[in-house]
mmCIF file of C-alpha atoms in Angstrom:
data_model
loop_
_atom_site.group_PDB
_atom_site.id
_atom_site.type_symbol
_atom_site.label_atom_id
_atom_site.label_comp_id
_atom_site.label_asym_id
_atom_site.label_seq_id
_atom_site.Cartn_x
_atom_site.Cartn_y
_atom_site.Cartn_z
ATOM 1 C CA UNK A 1 -37.780 -22.358 -23.277
ATOM 2 C CA UNK A 2 -37.109 -19.612 -26.155
ATOM 3 C CA UNK A 3 -33.704 -17.946 -25.244
ATOM 4 C CA UNK A 4 -33.531 -14.182 -25.540
ATOM 5 C CA UNK A 5 -32.368 -12.401 -28.580
ATOM 6 C CA UNK A 6 -29.648 -10.038 -27.134
ATOM 7 C CA UNK A 7 -27.877 -9.459 -24.011
ATOM 8 C CA UNK A 8 -29.909 -8.310 -21.447
ATOM 9 C CA UNK A 9 -29.301 -4.898 -20.211
ATOM 10 C CA UNK A 10 -26.770 -5.425 -17.634
ATOM 11 C CA UNK A 11 -24.677 -8.074 -19.583
ATOM 12 C CA UNK A 12 -24.100 -5.071 -22.193
ATOM 13 C CA UNK A 13 -23.479 -2.330 -19.439
ATOM 14 C CA UNK A 14 -20.932 -4.426 -18.025
ATOM 15 C CA UNK A 15 -19.484 -5.462 -21.246
ATOM 16 C CA UNK A 16 -18.784 -2.280 -22.161
ATOM 17 C CA UNK A 17 -17.582 -0.281 -18.945
ATOM 18 C CA UNK A 18 -15.204 -3.793 -18.234
ATOM 19 C CA UNK A 19 -13.550 -3.401 -22.334
ATOM 20 C CA UNK A 20 -13.110 0.133 -21.439
ATOM 21 C CA UNK A 21 -11.545 -0.473 -18.218
ATOM 22 C CA UNK A 22 -9.435 -3.190 -18.696
ATOM 23 C CA UNK A 23 -7.991 -1.694 -22.153
ATOM 24 C CA UNK A 24 -7.079 1.300 -19.750
ATOM 25 C CA UNK A 25 -5.355 -0.535 -16.770
ATOM 26 C CA UNK A 26 -3.416 -2.559 -19.409
ATOM 27 C CA UNK A 27 -2.158 0.947 -21.481
ATOM 28 C CA UNK A 28 -1.637 2.128 -17.365
ATOM 29 C CA UNK A 29 0.098 -1.166 -16.817
ATOM 30 C CA UNK A 30 2.456 -0.848 -19.139
ATOM 31 C CA UNK A 31 3.086 3.256 -18.483
ATOM 32 C CA UNK A 32 3.642 2.021 -14.853
ATOM 33 C CA UNK A 33 6.129 -0.406 -16.089
ATOM 34 C CA UNK A 34 8.166 1.527 -18.126
ATOM 35 C CA UNK A 35 8.915 4.678 -15.132
ATOM 36 C CA UNK A 36 11.487 4.729 -12.801
ATOM 37 C CA UNK A 37 10.346 4.898 -8.926
ATOM 38 C CA UNK A 38 8.789 8.249 -8.112
ATOM 39 C CA UNK A 39 5.852 10.032 -6.398
ATOM 40 C CA UNK A 40 4.461 9.976 -9.593
ATOM 41 C CA UNK A 41 4.787 6.407 -10.454
ATOM 42 C CA UNK A 42 3.338 5.486 -7.568
ATOM 43 C CA UNK A 43 0.466 7.843 -7.714
ATOM 44 C CA UNK A 44 -0.067 5.848 -11.220
ATOM 45 C CA UNK A 45 0.580 2.551 -9.736
ATOM 46 C CA UNK A 46 -2.408 3.350 -6.966
ATOM 47 C CA UNK A 47 -4.495 4.331 -9.737
ATOM 48 C CA UNK A 48 -3.712 1.250 -11.429
ATOM 49 C CA UNK A 49 -4.618 -1.114 -8.921
ATOM 50 C CA UNK A 50 -7.819 0.744 -8.058
ATOM 51 C CA UNK A 51 -9.315 0.237 -11.091
ATOM 52 C CA UNK A 52 -7.896 -3.548 -11.012
ATOM 53 C CA UNK A 53 -9.671 -4.156 -7.791
ATOM 54 C CA UNK A 54 -12.670 -2.316 -8.992
ATOM 55 C CA UNK A 55 -12.531 -4.805 -12.696
ATOM 56 C CA UNK A 56 -12.190 -7.789 -10.102
ATOM 57 C CA UNK A 57 -15.261 -6.805 -8.413
ATOM 58 C CA UNK A 58 -17.182 -6.599 -11.847
ATOM 59 C CA UNK A 59 -15.885 -9.573 -13.404
ATOM 60 C CA UNK A 60 -17.399 -11.897 -10.506
ATOM 61 C CA UNK A 61 -20.509 -9.572 -10.543
ATOM 62 C CA UNK A 62 -20.361 -10.542 -14.442
ATOM 63 C CA UNK A 63 -19.313 -14.193 -13.971
ATOM 64 C CA UNK A 64 -22.285 -14.453 -11.375
ATOM 65 C CA UNK A 65 -25.047 -13.038 -13.606
ATOM 66 C CA UNK A 66 -23.468 -14.986 -16.653
ATOM 67 C CA UNK A 67 -24.471 -18.199 -14.645
ATOM 68 C CA UNK A 68 -27.578 -16.723 -13.286
ATOM 69 C CA UNK A 69 -29.171 -15.688 -16.606
ATOM 70 C CA UNK A 70 -29.427 -17.077 -20.190
ATOM 71 C CA UNK A 71 -27.393 -16.008 -22.918
ATOM 72 C CA UNK A 72 -28.758 -15.366 -26.516
ATOM 73 C CA UNK A 73 -28.545 -18.335 -28.547
ATOM 74 C CA UNK A 74 -25.673 -18.053 -31.169
ATOM 75 C CA UNK A 75 -26.706 -16.056 -34.407
ATOM 76 C CA UNK A 76 -27.775 -18.903 -37.253
ATOM 77 C CA UNK A 77 -25.608 -20.675 -39.554
ATOM 78 C CA UNK A 78 -22.844 -20.966 -37.224
ATOM 79 C CA UNK A 79 -20.358 -23.762 -37.311
ATOM 80 C CA UNK A 80 -19.855 -26.116 -35.062
ATOM 81 C CA UNK A 81 -16.291 -25.371 -34.764
ATOM 82 C CA UNK A 82 -16.577 -21.791 -34.559
ATOM 83 C CA UNK A 83 -19.083 -22.214 -31.956
ATOM 84 C CA UNK A 84 -16.623 -23.983 -30.012
ATOM 85 C CA UNK A 85 -13.961 -21.529 -30.442
ATOM 86 C CA UNK A 86 -15.976 -18.571 -29.227
ATOM 87 C CA UNK A 87 -17.109 -20.875 -26.524
ATOM 88 C CA UNK A 88 -13.371 -21.572 -25.629
ATOM 89 C CA UNK A 89 -12.183 -17.612 -25.919
ATOM 90 C CA UNK A 90 -15.029 -16.059 -23.706
ATOM 91 C CA UNK A 91 -14.037 -19.464 -21.223
ATOM 92 C CA UNK A 92 -10.571 -18.268 -21.157
ATOM 93 C CA UNK A 93 -11.688 -14.188 -21.128
ATOM 94 C CA UNK A 94 -13.479 -14.781 -17.673
ATOM 95 C CA UNK A 95 -10.792 -16.697 -16.474
ATOM 96 C CA UNK A 96 -8.348 -14.030 -17.515
ATOM 97 C CA UNK A 97 -10.113 -11.289 -16.050
ATOM 98 C CA UNK A 98 -9.843 -12.843 -13.168
ATOM 99 C CA UNK A 99 -6.576 -14.452 -12.619
ATOM 100 C CA UNK A 100 -5.130 -10.803 -14.178
ATOM 101 C CA UNK A 101 -6.360 -8.805 -11.143
ATOM 102 C CA UNK A 102 -5.749 -11.443 -8.652
ATOM 103 C CA UNK A 103 -2.134 -11.939 -9.770
ATOM 104 C CA UNK A 104 -1.696 -8.224 -9.314
ATOM 105 C CA UNK A 105 -3.129 -8.190 -5.815
ATOM 106 C CA UNK A 106 -0.505 -11.058 -4.991
ATOM 107 C CA UNK A 107 2.013 -8.611 -5.899
ATOM 108 C CA UNK A 108 0.980 -6.259 -3.895
ATOM 109 C CA UNK A 109 1.208 -8.808 -1.113
ATOM 110 C CA UNK A 110 4.438 -10.087 -1.902
ATOM 111 C CA UNK A 111 6.043 -5.985 -1.878
ATOM 112 C CA UNK A 112 5.157 -5.143 1.242
ATOM 113 C CA UNK A 113 2.876 -2.397 0.552
ATOM 114 C CA UNK A 114 -0.462 -1.248 1.488
ATOM 115 C CA UNK A 115 -2.920 -0.519 -0.778
ATOM 116 C CA UNK A 116 -6.483 1.429 -0.885
ATOM 117 C CA UNK A 117 -9.237 1.917 -2.955
ATOM 118 C CA UNK A 118 -8.915 5.347 -4.622
ATOM 119 C CA UNK A 119 -7.613 6.143 -1.279
ATOM 120 C CA UNK A 120 -11.420 5.436 -0.114
ATOM 121 C CA UNK A 121 -10.330 2.683 1.884
ATOM 122 C CA UNK A 122 -8.174 -0.056 2.480
ATOM 123 C CA UNK A 123 -7.819 -3.455 0.706
ATOM 124 C CA UNK A 124 -6.711 -6.366 3.089
ATOM 125 C CA UNK A 125 -4.096 -8.347 2.075
ATOM 126 C CA UNK A 126 -5.340 -12.096 2.150
ATOM 127 C CA UNK A 127 -2.281 -13.494 0.409
ATOM 128 C CA UNK A 128 0.366 -12.544 2.893
ATOM 129 C CA UNK A 129 3.163 -13.577 0.230
ATOM 130 C CA UNK A 130 6.524 -13.550 1.514
ATOM 131 C CA UNK A 131 8.817 -10.742 -0.497
ATOM 132 C CA UNK A 132 10.840 -13.505 -2.243
ATOM 133 C CA UNK A 133 8.322 -14.159 -4.524
ATOM 134 C CA UNK A 134 7.772 -10.817 -5.951
ATOM 135 C CA UNK A 135 9.538 -11.285 -9.050
ATOM 136 C CA UNK A 136 7.628 -14.229 -9.877
ATOM 137 C CA UNK A 137 4.397 -13.205 -9.126
ATOM 138 C CA UNK A 138 5.419 -10.122 -11.301
ATOM 139 C CA UNK A 139 6.042 -12.245 -14.174
ATOM 140 C CA UNK A 140 3.092 -13.909 -13.724
ATOM 141 C CA UNK A 141 1.232 -10.504 -13.439
ATOM 142 C CA UNK A 142 3.030 -9.349 -17.164
ATOM 143 C CA UNK A 143 2.200 -13.302 -18.788
ATOM 144 C CA UNK A 144 -1.775 -12.764 -18.066
ATOM 145 C CA UNK A 145 -1.614 -9.325 -19.128
ATOM 146 C CA UNK A 146 0.120 -10.502 -22.339
ATOM 147 C CA UNK A 147 -2.719 -13.347 -22.484
ATOM 148 C CA UNK A 148 -5.614 -10.670 -22.216
ATOM 149 C CA UNK A 149 -4.806 -8.566 -24.738
ATOM 150 C CA UNK A 150 -4.090 -11.715 -26.907
ATOM 151 C CA UNK A 151 -7.504 -13.112 -25.844
ATOM 152 C CA UNK A 152 -9.387 -9.224 -26.130
ATOM 153 C CA UNK A 153 -7.493 -8.704 -29.866
ATOM 154 C CA UNK A 154 -9.068 -12.273 -31.051
ATOM 155 C CA UNK A 155 -12.988 -11.504 -28.978
ATOM 156 C CA UNK A 156 -12.627 -7.948 -31.106
ATOM 157 C CA UNK A 157 -11.573 -9.783 -34.234
ATOM 158 C CA UNK A 158 -14.066 -12.213 -34.242
ATOM 159 C CA UNK A 159 -17.174 -9.754 -33.402
ATOM 160 C CA UNK A 160 -15.705 -7.820 -36.283
ATOM 161 C CA UNK A 161 -15.928 -10.800 -38.844
ATOM 162 C CA UNK A 162 -19.422 -11.077 -37.739
ATOM 163 C CA UNK A 163 -20.300 -8.012 -37.824
ATOM 164 C CA UNK A 164 -18.755 -6.979 -41.291
ATOM 165 C CA UNK A 165 -18.088 -10.116 -43.468
ATOM 166 C CA UNK A 166 -20.955 -12.410 -42.187
ATOM 167 C CA UNK A 167 -23.249 -9.286 -41.421
ATOM 168 C CA UNK A 168 -24.599 -10.949 -38.700
ATOM 169 C CA UNK A 169 -26.710 -9.730 -35.247
ATOM 170 C CA UNK A 170 -23.691 -11.109 -33.443
ATOM 171 C CA UNK A 171 -22.591 -7.371 -32.234
ATOM 172 C CA UNK A 172 -25.628 -5.886 -32.527
ATOM 173 C CA UNK A 173 -26.640 -7.746 -29.265
ATOM 174 C CA UNK A 174 -24.058 -6.460 -27.508
ATOM 175 C CA UNK A 175 -24.706 -2.876 -28.534
ATOM 176 C CA UNK A 176 -27.591 -0.721 -27.403
ATOM 177 C CA UNK A 177 -29.471 -0.083 -30.879
ATOM 178 C CA UNK A 178 -32.432 -1.599 -32.343
ATOM 179 C CA UNK A 179 -32.523 -5.372 -33.239
ATOM 180 C CA UNK A 180 -35.030 -5.133 -36.377
ATOM 181 C CA UNK A 181 -37.130 -9.026 -36.306
ATOM 182 C CA UNK A 182 -35.534 -9.946 -39.751
ATOM 183 C CA UNK A 183 -32.332 -9.852 -37.509
ATOM 184 C CA UNK A 184 -33.675 -12.156 -34.523
ATOM 185 C CA UNK A 185 -32.562 -15.360 -34.126
ATOM 186 C CA UNK A 186 -33.734 -18.542 -33.237
ATOM 187 C CA UNK A 187 -31.971 -21.849 -31.616
ATOM 188 C CA UNK B 1 32.715 -7.241 22.244
ATOM 189 C CA UNK B 2 33.990 -3.374 22.712
ATOM 190 C CA UNK B 3 31.698 -2.846 25.393
ATOM 191 C CA UNK B 4 32.649 -5.805 27.481
ATOM 192 C CA UNK B 5 36.657 -4.969 27.252
ATOM 193 C CA UNK B 6 35.403 -1.267 28.088
ATOM 194 C CA UNK B 7 34.005 -2.621 31.345
ATOM 195 C CA UNK B 8 37.196 -4.715 32.173
ATOM 196 C CA UNK B 9 39.777 -1.766 31.422
ATOM 197 C CA UNK B 10 37.633 0.846 33.592
ATOM 198 C CA UNK B 11 35.539 -1.882 36.133
ATOM 199 C CA UNK B 12 37.743 -0.818 39.027
ATOM 200 C CA UNK B 13 37.783 2.381 38.819
ATOM 201 C CA UNK B 14 33.734 2.644 37.951
ATOM 202 C CA UNK B 15 32.916 0.837 41.073
ATOM 203 C CA UNK B 16 29.737 2.156 42.534
ATOM 204 C CA UNK B 17 28.450 3.786 39.105
ATOM 205 C CA UNK B 18 25.276 2.349 37.502
ATOM 206 C CA UNK B 19 25.838 -0.982 35.932
ATOM 207 C CA UNK B 20 26.446 -1.150 32.075
ATOM 208 C CA UNK B 21 24.534 -3.858 29.855
ATOM 209 C CA UNK B 22 25.735 -6.225 27.317
ATOM 210 C CA UNK B 23 23.429 -6.108 24.388
ATOM 211 C CA UNK B 24 22.277 -9.525 22.921
ATOM 212 C CA UNK B 25 21.993 -8.229 19.046
ATOM 213 C CA UNK B 26 20.332 -11.677 18.061
ATOM 214 C CA UNK B 27 17.835 -11.069 20.367
ATOM 215 C CA UNK B 28 16.984 -7.434 19.920
ATOM 216 C CA UNK B 29 15.052 -5.498 17.717
ATOM 217 C CA UNK B 30 14.641 -2.285 16.249
ATOM 218 C CA UNK B 31 11.382 -1.765 13.762
ATOM 219 C CA UNK B 32 9.596 1.017 12.231
ATOM 220 C CA UNK B 33 5.607 1.171 11.027
ATOM 221 C CA UNK B 34 5.620 3.909 8.480
ATOM 222 C CA UNK B 35 2.238 4.316 6.151
ATOM 223 C CA UNK B 36 1.531 4.046 2.380
ATOM 224 C CA UNK B 37 -1.688 5.148 0.368
ATOM 225 C CA UNK B 38 -3.553 5.238 3.714
ATOM 226 C CA UNK B 39 -2.178 2.012 5.181
ATOM 227 C CA UNK B 40 0.368 0.352 7.605
ATOM 228 C CA UNK B 41 4.091 -1.485 6.099
ATOM 229 C CA UNK B 42 6.895 -2.111 8.176
ATOM 230 C CA UNK B 43 10.848 -1.877 8.570
ATOM 231 C CA UNK B 44 13.711 -2.503 10.283
ATOM 232 C CA UNK B 45 17.323 -1.774 10.957
ATOM 233 C CA UNK B 46 19.196 -5.497 10.952
ATOM 234 C CA UNK B 47 22.814 -3.781 12.167
ATOM 235 C CA UNK B 48 22.538 -1.550 15.061
ATOM 236 C CA UNK B 49 25.044 -0.813 18.782
ATOM 237 C CA UNK B 50 23.610 0.151 21.794
ATOM 238 C CA UNK B 51 25.388 1.222 24.540
ATOM 239 C CA UNK B 52 23.712 1.107 27.736
ATOM 240 C CA UNK B 53 24.286 2.612 31.634
ATOM 241 C CA UNK B 54 21.292 1.887 33.803
ATOM 242 C CA UNK B 55 20.652 1.435 37.395
ATOM 243 C CA UNK B 56 16.858 1.741 38.330
ATOM 244 C CA UNK B 57 17.625 2.875 41.664
ATOM 245 C CA UNK B 58 19.810 6.099 39.802
ATOM 246 C CA UNK B 59 17.959 6.720 36.456
ATOM 247 C CA UNK B 60 19.753 10.211 36.591
ATOM 248 C CA UNK B 61 22.988 8.469 35.643
ATOM 249 C CA UNK B 62 21.876 6.519 33.086
ATOM 250 C CA UNK B 63 23.224 7.095 29.517
ATOM 251 C CA UNK B 64 22.233 5.521 26.621
ATOM 252 C CA UNK B 65 23.420 5.553 22.870
ATOM 253 C CA UNK B 66 22.657 4.075 20.016
ATOM 254 C CA UNK B 67 24.132 4.033 16.563
ATOM 255 C CA UNK B 68 22.318 2.310 13.879
ATOM 256 C CA UNK B 69 23.510 1.422 10.541
ATOM 257 C CA UNK B 70 21.570 3.345 7.786
ATOM 258 C CA UNK B 71 21.973 1.400 5.100
ATOM 259 C CA UNK B 72 20.706 -2.108 7.012
ATOM 260 C CA UNK B 73 17.158 -0.656 6.495
ATOM 261 C CA UNK B 74 15.091 -3.606 5.388
ATOM 262 C CA UNK B 75 11.640 -2.915 4.192
ATOM 263 C CA UNK B 76 10.978 -6.200 2.327
ATOM 264 C CA UNK B 77 10.648 -4.414 -1.060
ATOM 265 C CA UNK B 78 14.600 -4.192 -2.684
ATOM 266 C CA UNK B 79 13.005 -1.378 -4.979
ATOM 267 C CA UNK B 80 11.770 0.647 -2.084
ATOM 268 C CA UNK B 81 15.243 -0.158 -0.005
ATOM 269 C CA UNK B 82 17.174 0.701 -3.360
ATOM 270 C CA UNK B 83 15.424 4.062 -2.536
ATOM 271 C CA UNK B 84 15.870 5.021 0.397
ATOM 272 C CA UNK B 85 19.441 4.508 -0.272
ATOM 273 C CA UNK B 86 19.245 7.965 -1.973
ATOM 274 C CA UNK B 87 19.950 11.689 -1.411
ATOM 275 C CA UNK B 88 16.002 12.319 -0.899
ATOM 276 C CA UNK B 89 15.790 9.668 2.116
ATOM 277 C CA UNK B 90 18.548 8.434 4.197
ATOM 278 C CA UNK B 91 21.716 9.564 2.031
ATOM 279 C CA UNK B 92 23.914 6.285 2.834
ATOM 280 C CA UNK B 93 26.642 7.503 0.879
ATOM 281 C CA UNK B 94 26.676 10.912 3.094
ATOM 282 C CA UNK B 95 25.249 9.942 6.615
ATOM 283 C CA UNK B 96 26.112 6.171 6.744
ATOM 284 C CA UNK B 97 24.771 6.017 10.585
ATOM 285 C CA UNK B 98 21.950 7.624 12.823
ATOM 286 C CA UNK B 99 22.648 7.701 16.395
ATOM 287 C CA UNK B 100 19.898 8.370 19.415
ATOM 288 C CA UNK B 101 21.628 9.868 22.780
ATOM 289 C CA UNK B 102 20.293 10.351 25.714
ATOM 290 C CA UNK B 103 21.371 11.334 29.066
ATOM 291 C CA UNK B 104 19.078 10.270 32.059
ATOM 292 C CA UNK B 105 15.987 8.263 32.556
ATOM 293 C CA UNK B 106 12.861 9.320 34.630
ATOM 294 C CA UNK B 107 9.841 7.724 35.785
ATOM 295 C CA UNK B 108 6.938 8.690 33.764
ATOM 296 C CA UNK B 109 3.396 9.030 35.783
ATOM 297 C CA UNK B 110 1.841 5.466 33.517
ATOM 298 C CA UNK B 111 4.739 4.033 35.114
ATOM 299 C CA UNK B 112 7.104 3.526 32.083
ATOM 300 C CA UNK B 113 10.418 4.885 31.812
ATOM 301 C CA UNK B 114 11.294 8.227 29.676
ATOM 302 C CA UNK B 115 14.201 9.759 28.000
ATOM 303 C CA UNK B 116 14.593 12.969 26.508
ATOM 304 C CA UNK B 117 17.538 11.946 23.966
ATOM 305 C CA UNK B 118 18.420 13.471 20.421
ATOM 306 C CA UNK B 119 17.943 11.645 17.429
ATOM 307 C CA UNK B 120 20.350 12.398 14.833
ATOM 308 C CA UNK B 121 19.327 11.619 11.485
ATOM 309 C CA UNK B 122 20.934 12.256 8.341
ATOM 310 C CA UNK B 123 22.954 14.891 10.157
ATOM 311 C CA UNK B 124 19.879 16.623 11.522
ATOM 312 C CA UNK B 125 19.384 16.361 15.554
ATOM 313 C CA UNK B 126 16.178 16.508 17.232
ATOM 314 C CA UNK B 127 14.718 16.505 20.534
ATOM 315 C CA UNK B 128 12.959 12.735 20.061
ATOM 316 C CA UNK B 129 11.669 11.662 23.527
ATOM 317 C CA UNK B 130 11.078 7.393 24.014
ATOM 318 C CA UNK B 131 9.257 5.695 26.530
ATOM 319 C CA UNK B 132 9.877 2.451 27.438
ATOM 320 C CA UNK B 133 9.597 -0.867 30.187
ATOM 321 C CA UNK B 134 12.475 -1.841 31.582
ATOM 322 C CA UNK B 135 11.918 -6.181 32.764
ATOM 323 C CA UNK B 136 14.183 -7.423 35.016
ATOM 324 C CA UNK B 137 14.419 -11.010 35.121
ATOM 325 C CA UNK B 138 14.577 -12.176 38.988
ATOM 326 C CA UNK B 139 18.496 -13.626 39.295
ATOM 327 C CA UNK B 140 17.486 -16.546 41.118
ATOM 328 C CA UNK B 141 15.477 -17.452 37.918
ATOM 329 C CA UNK B 142 18.148 -17.520 35.241
ATOM 330 C CA UNK B 143 21.490 -17.500 35.343
ATOM 331 C CA UNK B 144 22.052 -14.270 33.363
ATOM 332 C CA UNK B 145 20.027 -11.887 34.914
ATOM 333 C CA UNK B 146 18.819 -10.623 31.477
ATOM 334 C CA UNK B 147 17.033 -7.445 31.201
ATOM 335 C CA UNK B 148 14.624 -5.861 28.718
ATOM 336 C CA UNK B 149 13.817 -2.736 26.912
ATOM 337 C CA UNK B 150 10.554 -2.410 25.159
ATOM 338 C CA UNK B 151 9.525 0.893 24.007
ATOM 339 C CA UNK B 152 8.642 3.243 21.610
ATOM 340 C CA UNK B 153 8.777 6.335 19.998
ATOM 341 C CA UNK B 154 7.166 8.292 17.293
ATOM 342 C CA UNK B 155 8.978 11.088 14.946
ATOM 343 C CA UNK B 156 7.929 13.103 12.190
ATOM 344 C CA UNK B 157 10.278 11.855 8.740
ATOM 345 C CA UNK B 158 10.132 15.811 7.427
ATOM 346 C CA UNK B 159 12.096 16.619 10.629
ATOM 347 C CA UNK B 160 14.796 14.955 9.241
ATOM 348 C CA UNK B 161 14.263 15.790 5.464
ATOM 349 C CA UNK B 162 13.602 12.083 4.909
ATOM 350 C CA UNK B 163 11.694 11.659 2.023
ATOM 351 C CA UNK B 164 12.426 15.404 0.519
ATOM 352 C CA UNK B 165 11.387 17.138 -2.649
ATOM 353 C CA UNK B 166 7.877 15.755 -3.920
ATOM 354 C CA UNK B 167 8.474 12.371 -1.655
ATOM 355 C CA UNK B 168 6.949 14.641 1.213
ATOM 356 C CA UNK B 169 3.465 14.491 0.085
ATOM 357 C CA UNK B 170 1.759 13.113 3.320
ATOM 358 C CA UNK B 171 -0.615 11.476 0.647
ATOM 359 C CA UNK B 172 1.162 9.053 -0.391
ATOM 360 C CA UNK B 173 3.856 8.261 2.168
ATOM 361 C CA UNK B 174 2.613 9.774 5.883
ATOM 362 C CA UNK B 175 4.691 11.954 7.630
ATOM 363 C CA UNK B 176 4.300 9.975 11.213
ATOM 364 C CA UNK B 177 6.490 6.992 11.893
ATOM 365 C CA UNK B 178 6.075 4.734 14.641
ATOM 366 C CA UNK B 179 9.384 3.336 15.915
ATOM 367 C CA UNK B 180 9.655 0.084 17.864
ATOM 368 C CA UNK B 181 12.146 -1.297 19.922
ATOM 369 C CA UNK B 182 12.368 -4.354 22.242
ATOM 370 C CA UNK B 183 16.277 -5.180 23.106
ATOM 371 C CA UNK B 184 17.995 -7.698 25.144
ATOM 372 C CA UNK B 185 20.672 -7.063 27.393
ATOM 373 C CA UNK B 186 22.691 -9.192 29.767
ATOM 374 C CA UNK B 187 24.938 -7.368 32.725
ATOM 375 C CA UNK B 188 28.103 -6.537 31.096
ATOM 376 C CA UNK B 189 29.576 -8.026 34.237
ATOM 377 C CA UNK B 190 29.085 -9.905 37.041
ATOM 378 C CA UNK B 191 26.429 -8.010 39.441
ATOM 379 C CA UNK B 192 27.836 -9.066 42.562
ATOM 380 C CA UNK B 193 31.139 -6.979 42.140
ATOM 381 C CA UNK B 194 28.929 -3.732 42.142
#
């Protein structure tokens, strides 16, 4: 069975939507963290949480989509080790995209604070975590944020390496331009 | 302890007056539900005193005095509780106590009791009606003859300048605060002497 040469449209849309959302929310999280408690901090925090919940939903959709559809084959000429490292990084990225917003949700639970999605509807608290774990939950949330920054950096560096140094189609398969026949890759 | 001594001092001259009640601190709760980001969150005051004189047969002469230690507020969030101490909120330093005072109770059409008392919070007094149920244990069932007062009140925090300035934005923190109390009393002295 032949594998597609590029990522399907939904996968590409989700990838870039989440790239913007994740990086934006990492920045927003850092900004909120530096603020003293004030109405503006709370407003910023509400946006941060709403984006986080959205990213969690998108990550779940993306994970299901990835499991259901076939990924394009790796470009030709990759060493086995490179392929393994790529798979490991992608696995950790998925794990982080799920764990980071969930850990934020747990922080919110331990903070005894209600949460809405952009003020439109209430997000329930399925965790009911005691307030004495708030500090620990926040530490985990921050650790996962740092981990995600490292993973995104590795991921972007690898994509650029493929694009600029190896000049293969790895990055273009995730973009929206045309891929020429000569760049088609087969397993 | 003070109400007990007070009763011992004045019991001989107050015969015929409505009975006074001794609140059981460990069984009594004063809590509230406020709203944030469209959802409710709960908090409570851990230290408060209640002086109550009440005979359901003579509600007009009921007297209720509640003294609440503002700094005993607890919303299970250290950062939030520290902010509540500041001038925009409860201003613990200038106003360490909140006071509720009511004279005379009345039966409401609903069957509950009502009191039109005054709540003084942050130095600002506002008429604040409360409603409650009064459950008296049958004395033949319990030695103590315990009574429970379970009720609530609704206040607008901005009436008391709680959360002033930019904090007054209701989209962030709602203005309405629902206060609930569940107080357990024992008679301040043996009923038989009344």
